[in-house]
Short mmCIF file of C-alpha atoms in Angstrom, two decimals:
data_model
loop_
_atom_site.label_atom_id
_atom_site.label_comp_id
_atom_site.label_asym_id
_atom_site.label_seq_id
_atom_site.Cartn_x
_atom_site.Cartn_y
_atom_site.Cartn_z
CA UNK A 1 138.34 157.67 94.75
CA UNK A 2 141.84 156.45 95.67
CA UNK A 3 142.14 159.85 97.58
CA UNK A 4 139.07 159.33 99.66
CA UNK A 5 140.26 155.99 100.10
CA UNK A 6 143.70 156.62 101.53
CA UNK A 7 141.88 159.16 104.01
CA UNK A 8 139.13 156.12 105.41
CA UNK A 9 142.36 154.15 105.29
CA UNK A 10 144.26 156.90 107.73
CA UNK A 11 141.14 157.07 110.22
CA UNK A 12 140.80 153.28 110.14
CA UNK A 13 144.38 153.52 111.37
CA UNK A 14 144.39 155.87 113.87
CA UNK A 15 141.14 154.40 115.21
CA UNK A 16 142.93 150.80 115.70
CA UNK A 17 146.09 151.99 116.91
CA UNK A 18 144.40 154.04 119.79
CA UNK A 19 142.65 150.61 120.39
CA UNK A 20 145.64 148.32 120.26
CA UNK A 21 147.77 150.67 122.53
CA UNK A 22 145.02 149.85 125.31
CA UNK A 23 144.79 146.08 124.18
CA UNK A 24 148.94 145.57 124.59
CA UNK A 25 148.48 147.82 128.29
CA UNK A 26 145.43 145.38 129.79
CA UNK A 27 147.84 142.95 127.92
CA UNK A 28 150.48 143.40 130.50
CA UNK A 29 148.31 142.16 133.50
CA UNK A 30 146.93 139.01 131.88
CA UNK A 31 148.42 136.11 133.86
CA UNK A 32 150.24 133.69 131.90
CA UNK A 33 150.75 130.52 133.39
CA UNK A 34 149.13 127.03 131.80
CA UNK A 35 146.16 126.15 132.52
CA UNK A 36 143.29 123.44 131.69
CA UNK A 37 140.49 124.67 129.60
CA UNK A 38 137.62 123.79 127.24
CA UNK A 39 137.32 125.79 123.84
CA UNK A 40 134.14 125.85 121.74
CA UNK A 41 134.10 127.46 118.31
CA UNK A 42 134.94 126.99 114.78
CA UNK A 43 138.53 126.26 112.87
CA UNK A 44 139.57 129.34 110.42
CA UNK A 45 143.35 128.26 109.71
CA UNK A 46 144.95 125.14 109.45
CA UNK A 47 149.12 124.28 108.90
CA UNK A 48 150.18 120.83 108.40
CA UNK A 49 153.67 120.15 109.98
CA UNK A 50 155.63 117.24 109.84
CA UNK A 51 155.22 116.52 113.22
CA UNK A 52 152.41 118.29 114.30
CA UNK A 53 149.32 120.16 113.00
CA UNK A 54 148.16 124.05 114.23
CA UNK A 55 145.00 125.64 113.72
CA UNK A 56 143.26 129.15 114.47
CA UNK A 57 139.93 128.61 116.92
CA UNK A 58 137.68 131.02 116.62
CA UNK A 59 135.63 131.45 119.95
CA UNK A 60 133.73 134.07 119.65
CA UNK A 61 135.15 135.65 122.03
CA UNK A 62 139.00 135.36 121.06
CA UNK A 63 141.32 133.48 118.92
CA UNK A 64 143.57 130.63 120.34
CA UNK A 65 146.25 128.93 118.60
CA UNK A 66 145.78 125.34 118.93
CA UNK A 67 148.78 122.71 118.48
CA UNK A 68 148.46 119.11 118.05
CA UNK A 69 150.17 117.91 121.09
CA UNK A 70 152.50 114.45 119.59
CA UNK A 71 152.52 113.66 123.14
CA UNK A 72 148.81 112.90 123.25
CA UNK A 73 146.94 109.75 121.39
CA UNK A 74 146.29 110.30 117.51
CA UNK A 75 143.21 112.95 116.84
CA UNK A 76 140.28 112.81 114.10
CA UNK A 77 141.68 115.72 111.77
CA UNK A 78 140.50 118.65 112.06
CA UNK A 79 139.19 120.82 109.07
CA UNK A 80 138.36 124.56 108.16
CA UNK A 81 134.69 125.15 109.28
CA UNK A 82 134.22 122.91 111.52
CA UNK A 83 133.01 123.32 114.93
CA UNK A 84 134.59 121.91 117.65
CA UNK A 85 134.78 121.50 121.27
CA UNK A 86 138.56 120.78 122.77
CA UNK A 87 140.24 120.39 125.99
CA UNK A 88 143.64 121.82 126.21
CA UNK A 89 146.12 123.30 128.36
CA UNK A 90 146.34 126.39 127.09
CA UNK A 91 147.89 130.05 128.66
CA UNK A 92 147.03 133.71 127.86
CA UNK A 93 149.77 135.80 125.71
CA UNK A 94 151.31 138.87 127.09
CA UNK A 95 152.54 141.89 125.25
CA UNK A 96 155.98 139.81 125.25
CA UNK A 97 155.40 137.33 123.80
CA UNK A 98 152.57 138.28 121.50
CA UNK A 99 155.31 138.98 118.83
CA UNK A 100 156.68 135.50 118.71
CA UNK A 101 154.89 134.51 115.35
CA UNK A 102 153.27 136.29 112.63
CA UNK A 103 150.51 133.82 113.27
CA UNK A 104 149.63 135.86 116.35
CA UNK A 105 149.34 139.29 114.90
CA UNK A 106 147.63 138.20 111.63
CA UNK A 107 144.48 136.42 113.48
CA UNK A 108 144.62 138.12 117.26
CA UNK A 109 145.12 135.42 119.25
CA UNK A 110 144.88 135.69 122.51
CA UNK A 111 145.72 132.67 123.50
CA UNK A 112 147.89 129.69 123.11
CA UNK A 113 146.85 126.10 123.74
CA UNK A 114 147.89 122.34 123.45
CA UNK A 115 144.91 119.88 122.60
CA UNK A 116 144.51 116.71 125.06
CA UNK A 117 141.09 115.73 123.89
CA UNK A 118 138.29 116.41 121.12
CA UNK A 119 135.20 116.70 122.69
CA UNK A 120 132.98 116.66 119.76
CA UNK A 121 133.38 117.47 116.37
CA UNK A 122 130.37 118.93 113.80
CA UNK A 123 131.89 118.58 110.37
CA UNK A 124 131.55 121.80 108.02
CA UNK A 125 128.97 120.87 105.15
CA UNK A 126 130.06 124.15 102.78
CA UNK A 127 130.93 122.81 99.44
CA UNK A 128 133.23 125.29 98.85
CA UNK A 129 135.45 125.00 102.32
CA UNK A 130 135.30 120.87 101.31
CA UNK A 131 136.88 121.83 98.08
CA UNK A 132 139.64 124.40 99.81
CA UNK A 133 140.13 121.89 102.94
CA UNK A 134 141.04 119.14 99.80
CA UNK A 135 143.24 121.60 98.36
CA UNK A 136 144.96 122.81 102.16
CA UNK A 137 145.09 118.77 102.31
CA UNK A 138 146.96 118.17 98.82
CA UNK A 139 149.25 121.20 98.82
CA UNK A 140 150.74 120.31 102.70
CA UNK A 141 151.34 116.54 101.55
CA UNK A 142 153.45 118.33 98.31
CA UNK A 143 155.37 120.60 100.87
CA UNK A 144 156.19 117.52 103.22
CA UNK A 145 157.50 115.28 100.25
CA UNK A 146 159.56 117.99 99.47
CA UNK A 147 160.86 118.80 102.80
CA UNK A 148 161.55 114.73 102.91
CA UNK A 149 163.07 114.69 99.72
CA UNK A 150 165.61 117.38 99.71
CA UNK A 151 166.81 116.31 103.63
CA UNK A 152 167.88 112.76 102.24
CA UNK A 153 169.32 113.38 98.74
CA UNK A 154 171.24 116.79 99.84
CA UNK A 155 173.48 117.12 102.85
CA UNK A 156 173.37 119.32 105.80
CA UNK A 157 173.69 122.25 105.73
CA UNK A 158 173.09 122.74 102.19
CA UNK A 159 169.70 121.14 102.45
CA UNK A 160 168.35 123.50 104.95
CA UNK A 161 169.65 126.43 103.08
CA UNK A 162 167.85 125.11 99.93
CA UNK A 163 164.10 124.50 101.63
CA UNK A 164 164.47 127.97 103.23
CA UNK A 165 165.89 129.77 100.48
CA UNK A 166 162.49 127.12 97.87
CA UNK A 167 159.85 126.90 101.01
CA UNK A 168 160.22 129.56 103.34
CA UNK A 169 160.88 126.39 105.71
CA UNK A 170 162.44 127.33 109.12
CA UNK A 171 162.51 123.89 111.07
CA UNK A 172 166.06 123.23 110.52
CA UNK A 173 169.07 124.21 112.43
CA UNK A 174 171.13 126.69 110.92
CA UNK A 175 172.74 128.74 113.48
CA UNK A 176 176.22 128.85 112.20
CA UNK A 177 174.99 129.55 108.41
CA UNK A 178 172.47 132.18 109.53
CA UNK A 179 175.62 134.06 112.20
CA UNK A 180 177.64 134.13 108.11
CA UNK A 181 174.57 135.36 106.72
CA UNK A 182 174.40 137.83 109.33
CA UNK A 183 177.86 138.73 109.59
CA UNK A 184 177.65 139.28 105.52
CA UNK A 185 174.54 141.76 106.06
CA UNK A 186 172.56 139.41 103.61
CA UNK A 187 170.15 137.33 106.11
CA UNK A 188 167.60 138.90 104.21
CA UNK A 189 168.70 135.92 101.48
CA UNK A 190 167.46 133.29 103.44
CA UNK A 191 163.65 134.50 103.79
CA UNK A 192 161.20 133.92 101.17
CA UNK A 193 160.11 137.49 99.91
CA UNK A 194 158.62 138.77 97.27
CA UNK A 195 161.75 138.47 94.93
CA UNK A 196 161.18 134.62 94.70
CA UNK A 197 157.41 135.29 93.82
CA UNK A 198 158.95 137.16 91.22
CA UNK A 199 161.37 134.76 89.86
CA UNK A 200 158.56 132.29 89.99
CA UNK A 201 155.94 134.48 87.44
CA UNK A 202 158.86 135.44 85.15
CA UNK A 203 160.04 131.41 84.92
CA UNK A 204 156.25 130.73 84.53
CA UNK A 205 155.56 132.92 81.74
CA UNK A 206 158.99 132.51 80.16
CA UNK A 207 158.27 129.19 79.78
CA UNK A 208 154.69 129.59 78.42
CA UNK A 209 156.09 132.14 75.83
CA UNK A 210 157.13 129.24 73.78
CA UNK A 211 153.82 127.24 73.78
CA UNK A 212 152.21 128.95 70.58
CA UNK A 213 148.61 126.99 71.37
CA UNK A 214 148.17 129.69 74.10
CA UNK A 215 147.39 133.16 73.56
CA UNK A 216 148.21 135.90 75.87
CA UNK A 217 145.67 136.28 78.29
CA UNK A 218 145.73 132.28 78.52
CA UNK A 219 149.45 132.63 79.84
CA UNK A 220 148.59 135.34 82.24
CA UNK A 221 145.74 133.41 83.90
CA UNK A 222 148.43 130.17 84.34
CA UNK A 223 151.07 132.66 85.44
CA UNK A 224 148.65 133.73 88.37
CA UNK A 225 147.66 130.12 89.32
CA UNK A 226 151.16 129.43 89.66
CA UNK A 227 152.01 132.68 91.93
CA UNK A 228 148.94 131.81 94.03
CA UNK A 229 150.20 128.07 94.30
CA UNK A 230 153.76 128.78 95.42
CA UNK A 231 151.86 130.90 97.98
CA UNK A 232 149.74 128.69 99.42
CA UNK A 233 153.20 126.27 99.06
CA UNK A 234 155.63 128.61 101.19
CA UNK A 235 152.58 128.67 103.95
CA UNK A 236 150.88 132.24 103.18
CA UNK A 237 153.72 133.99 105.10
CA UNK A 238 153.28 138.06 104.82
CA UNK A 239 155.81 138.79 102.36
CA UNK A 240 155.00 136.29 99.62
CA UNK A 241 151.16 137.02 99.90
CA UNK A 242 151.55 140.91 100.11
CA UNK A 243 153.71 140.38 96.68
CA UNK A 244 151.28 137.99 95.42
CA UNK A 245 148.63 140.91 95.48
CA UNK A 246 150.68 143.23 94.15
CA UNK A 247 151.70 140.47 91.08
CA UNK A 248 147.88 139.85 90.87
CA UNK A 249 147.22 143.59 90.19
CA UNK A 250 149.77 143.86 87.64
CA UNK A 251 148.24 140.76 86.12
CA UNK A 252 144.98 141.85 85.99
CA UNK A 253 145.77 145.20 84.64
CA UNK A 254 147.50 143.72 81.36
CA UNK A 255 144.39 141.26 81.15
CA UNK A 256 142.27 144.46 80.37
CA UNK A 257 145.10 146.24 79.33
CA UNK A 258 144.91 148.95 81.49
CA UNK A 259 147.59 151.40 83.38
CA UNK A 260 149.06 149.65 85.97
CA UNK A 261 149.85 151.76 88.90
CA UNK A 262 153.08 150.44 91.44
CA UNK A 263 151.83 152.59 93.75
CA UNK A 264 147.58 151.57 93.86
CA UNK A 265 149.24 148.27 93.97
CA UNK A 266 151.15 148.76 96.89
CA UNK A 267 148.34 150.41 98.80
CA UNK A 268 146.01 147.82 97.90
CA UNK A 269 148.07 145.14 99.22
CA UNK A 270 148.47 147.09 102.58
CA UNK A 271 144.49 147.50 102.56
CA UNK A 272 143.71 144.13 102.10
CA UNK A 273 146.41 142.92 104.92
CA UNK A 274 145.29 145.46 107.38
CA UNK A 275 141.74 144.56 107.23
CA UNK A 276 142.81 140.79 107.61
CA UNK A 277 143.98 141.76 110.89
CA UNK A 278 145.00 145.59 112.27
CA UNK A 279 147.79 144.38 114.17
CA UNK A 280 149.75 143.86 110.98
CA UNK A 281 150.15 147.46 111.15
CA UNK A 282 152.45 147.00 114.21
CA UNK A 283 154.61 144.23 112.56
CA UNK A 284 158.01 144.89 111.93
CA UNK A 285 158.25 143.18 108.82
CA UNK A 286 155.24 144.85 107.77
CA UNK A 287 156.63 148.30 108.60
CA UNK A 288 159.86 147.55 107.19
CA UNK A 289 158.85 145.86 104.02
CA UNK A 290 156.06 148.54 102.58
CA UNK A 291 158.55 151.42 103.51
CA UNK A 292 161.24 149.45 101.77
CA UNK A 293 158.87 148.77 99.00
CA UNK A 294 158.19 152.36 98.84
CA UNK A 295 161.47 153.92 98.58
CA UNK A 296 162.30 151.46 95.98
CA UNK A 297 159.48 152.72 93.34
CA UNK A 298 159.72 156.31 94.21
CA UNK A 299 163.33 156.61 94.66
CA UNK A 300 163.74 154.54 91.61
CA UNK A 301 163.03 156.98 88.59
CA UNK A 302 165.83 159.49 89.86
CA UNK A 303 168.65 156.52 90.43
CA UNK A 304 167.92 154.99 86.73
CA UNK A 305 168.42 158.81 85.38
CA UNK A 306 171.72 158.29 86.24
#
């Protein structure tokens, strides 16, 4: 099965990178300047900011990344599932600058726009996206408290090392630290990556290991809340959730005590990434990561020999 699997996987990859090369060549003759325009469709991601709130609009016909202008008048917020109609300025994205944020790549948008007015608003009724919009809601307020927190008791630029090094957040200046960092071949440091979900299971579970009125699988099942937490915490960014799959597999497997596999993991979490969106496959950190992640497990028997 995991044979036949990798070979659909292959074909699915071939298929959408034959498709994409055409997509990024029509790309190159969109125009790009800003224009007005009215978007219909339906909200599938939402980030909270500090100073502004994004979402993914689902058209239909293409994805546009929507940013709550501060320069306009105060909105009605904006939820997962609902449908909306919005008038923006908005501009196409060209092969350029289509790599500015993983937020492009991981939902296709085609386009970028800044809302001016909400046209009309149809809540979502799903019990189940009011629950996850509460959750989006609760989780965002943490993050900001934090961010607020640590930028008034800590001083710059120790502070901004701190929420990138905790949060994965980037909003700070740092050009200096990140030139040492840099300089020191270690910029890697600063990034929230799958070593920090890491630290954050092995703290969990260390700590659980000395509350005796839960048994084993209880600890595992809190350990995974907590990985799945700090990822929804750090923002969902692709390293953290492509580690949090792999963590989740390894959890799972020692909840039914079965083999766990580094390399099924690994596979899986490409899978699962590539089928959010195929133009993962053509992100650098993507590349760069599951190669890296590779030659780490296979490479790693024949180092520890020695």
């Amino acid at each position: 099965l995991y044979y036949i699997l990798f070979i659909f996987t292959f074909i699915y990859i071939v298929i959408i990178s034959i498709d994409y090369l055409f997509q990024l060549k029509n790309l190159k003759y969109k125009k790009s300047f800003w224009q007005e325009t009215i978007f219909s469709g339906k909200i599938v991601r939402k980030d909270i900011f500090p100073a502004k709130a994004e979402y993914i609009l689902k058209t239909g016909v293409e994805n546009v990344l929507l940013i709550d202008d501060p320069q306009y008048d105060d909105f009605l917020e904006l939820n997962l599932g609902d449908y909306v109609t919005l008038k923006t300025i908005s501009r196409n994205l060209t092969s350029k600058n289509v790599y500015d944020m993983y937020i492009y790549n991981a939902y296709n948008v085609d386009k970028k726009a800044y809302i001016k007015e909400i046209k009309n608003v149809i809540p979502n009724k799903n019990p189940t996206l009011k629950i996850i919009n509460h959750l989006i809601k609760r989780i965002y307020f943490l993050r900001e408290k934090l961010i607020l927190r640590i930028n008034s008791d800590i001083a710059y630029p120790y502070n901004g090392i701190i929420l990138r090094l905790s949060l994965g957040y980037k909003e700070t200046e740092l050009r200096e630290v990140i030139e040492y960092f840099q300089d020191a071949g270690v910029m890697h440091v600063l990034v929230v990556s799958g070593l920090h979900v890491g630290f954050i299971y092995l703290m969990i579970y260390f700590l659980l290991k000395f509350m005796v009125i839960f048994n084993r699988p209880t600890k595992i099942l809190i350990s995974m809340l907590g990985v799945i937490f700090y990822m929804l915490l750090t923002g969902c960014s692709p390293p953290v959730f492509r580690a949090t799959i792999i963590f989740l597999c390894f959890c799972i497997s020692l909840l039914f005590n079965r083999e766990y596999s580094q390399y099924h993991a690994l596979t899986f979490a490409a899978i699962v990434l590539l089928f959010i969106s195929e133009r993962n496959l053509f992100n650098p950190s993507f590349q760069l990561s599951f190669f890296a992640c590779f030659g780490i497990i296979y490479f790693y028997p024949f180092v520890h020999e020695f």
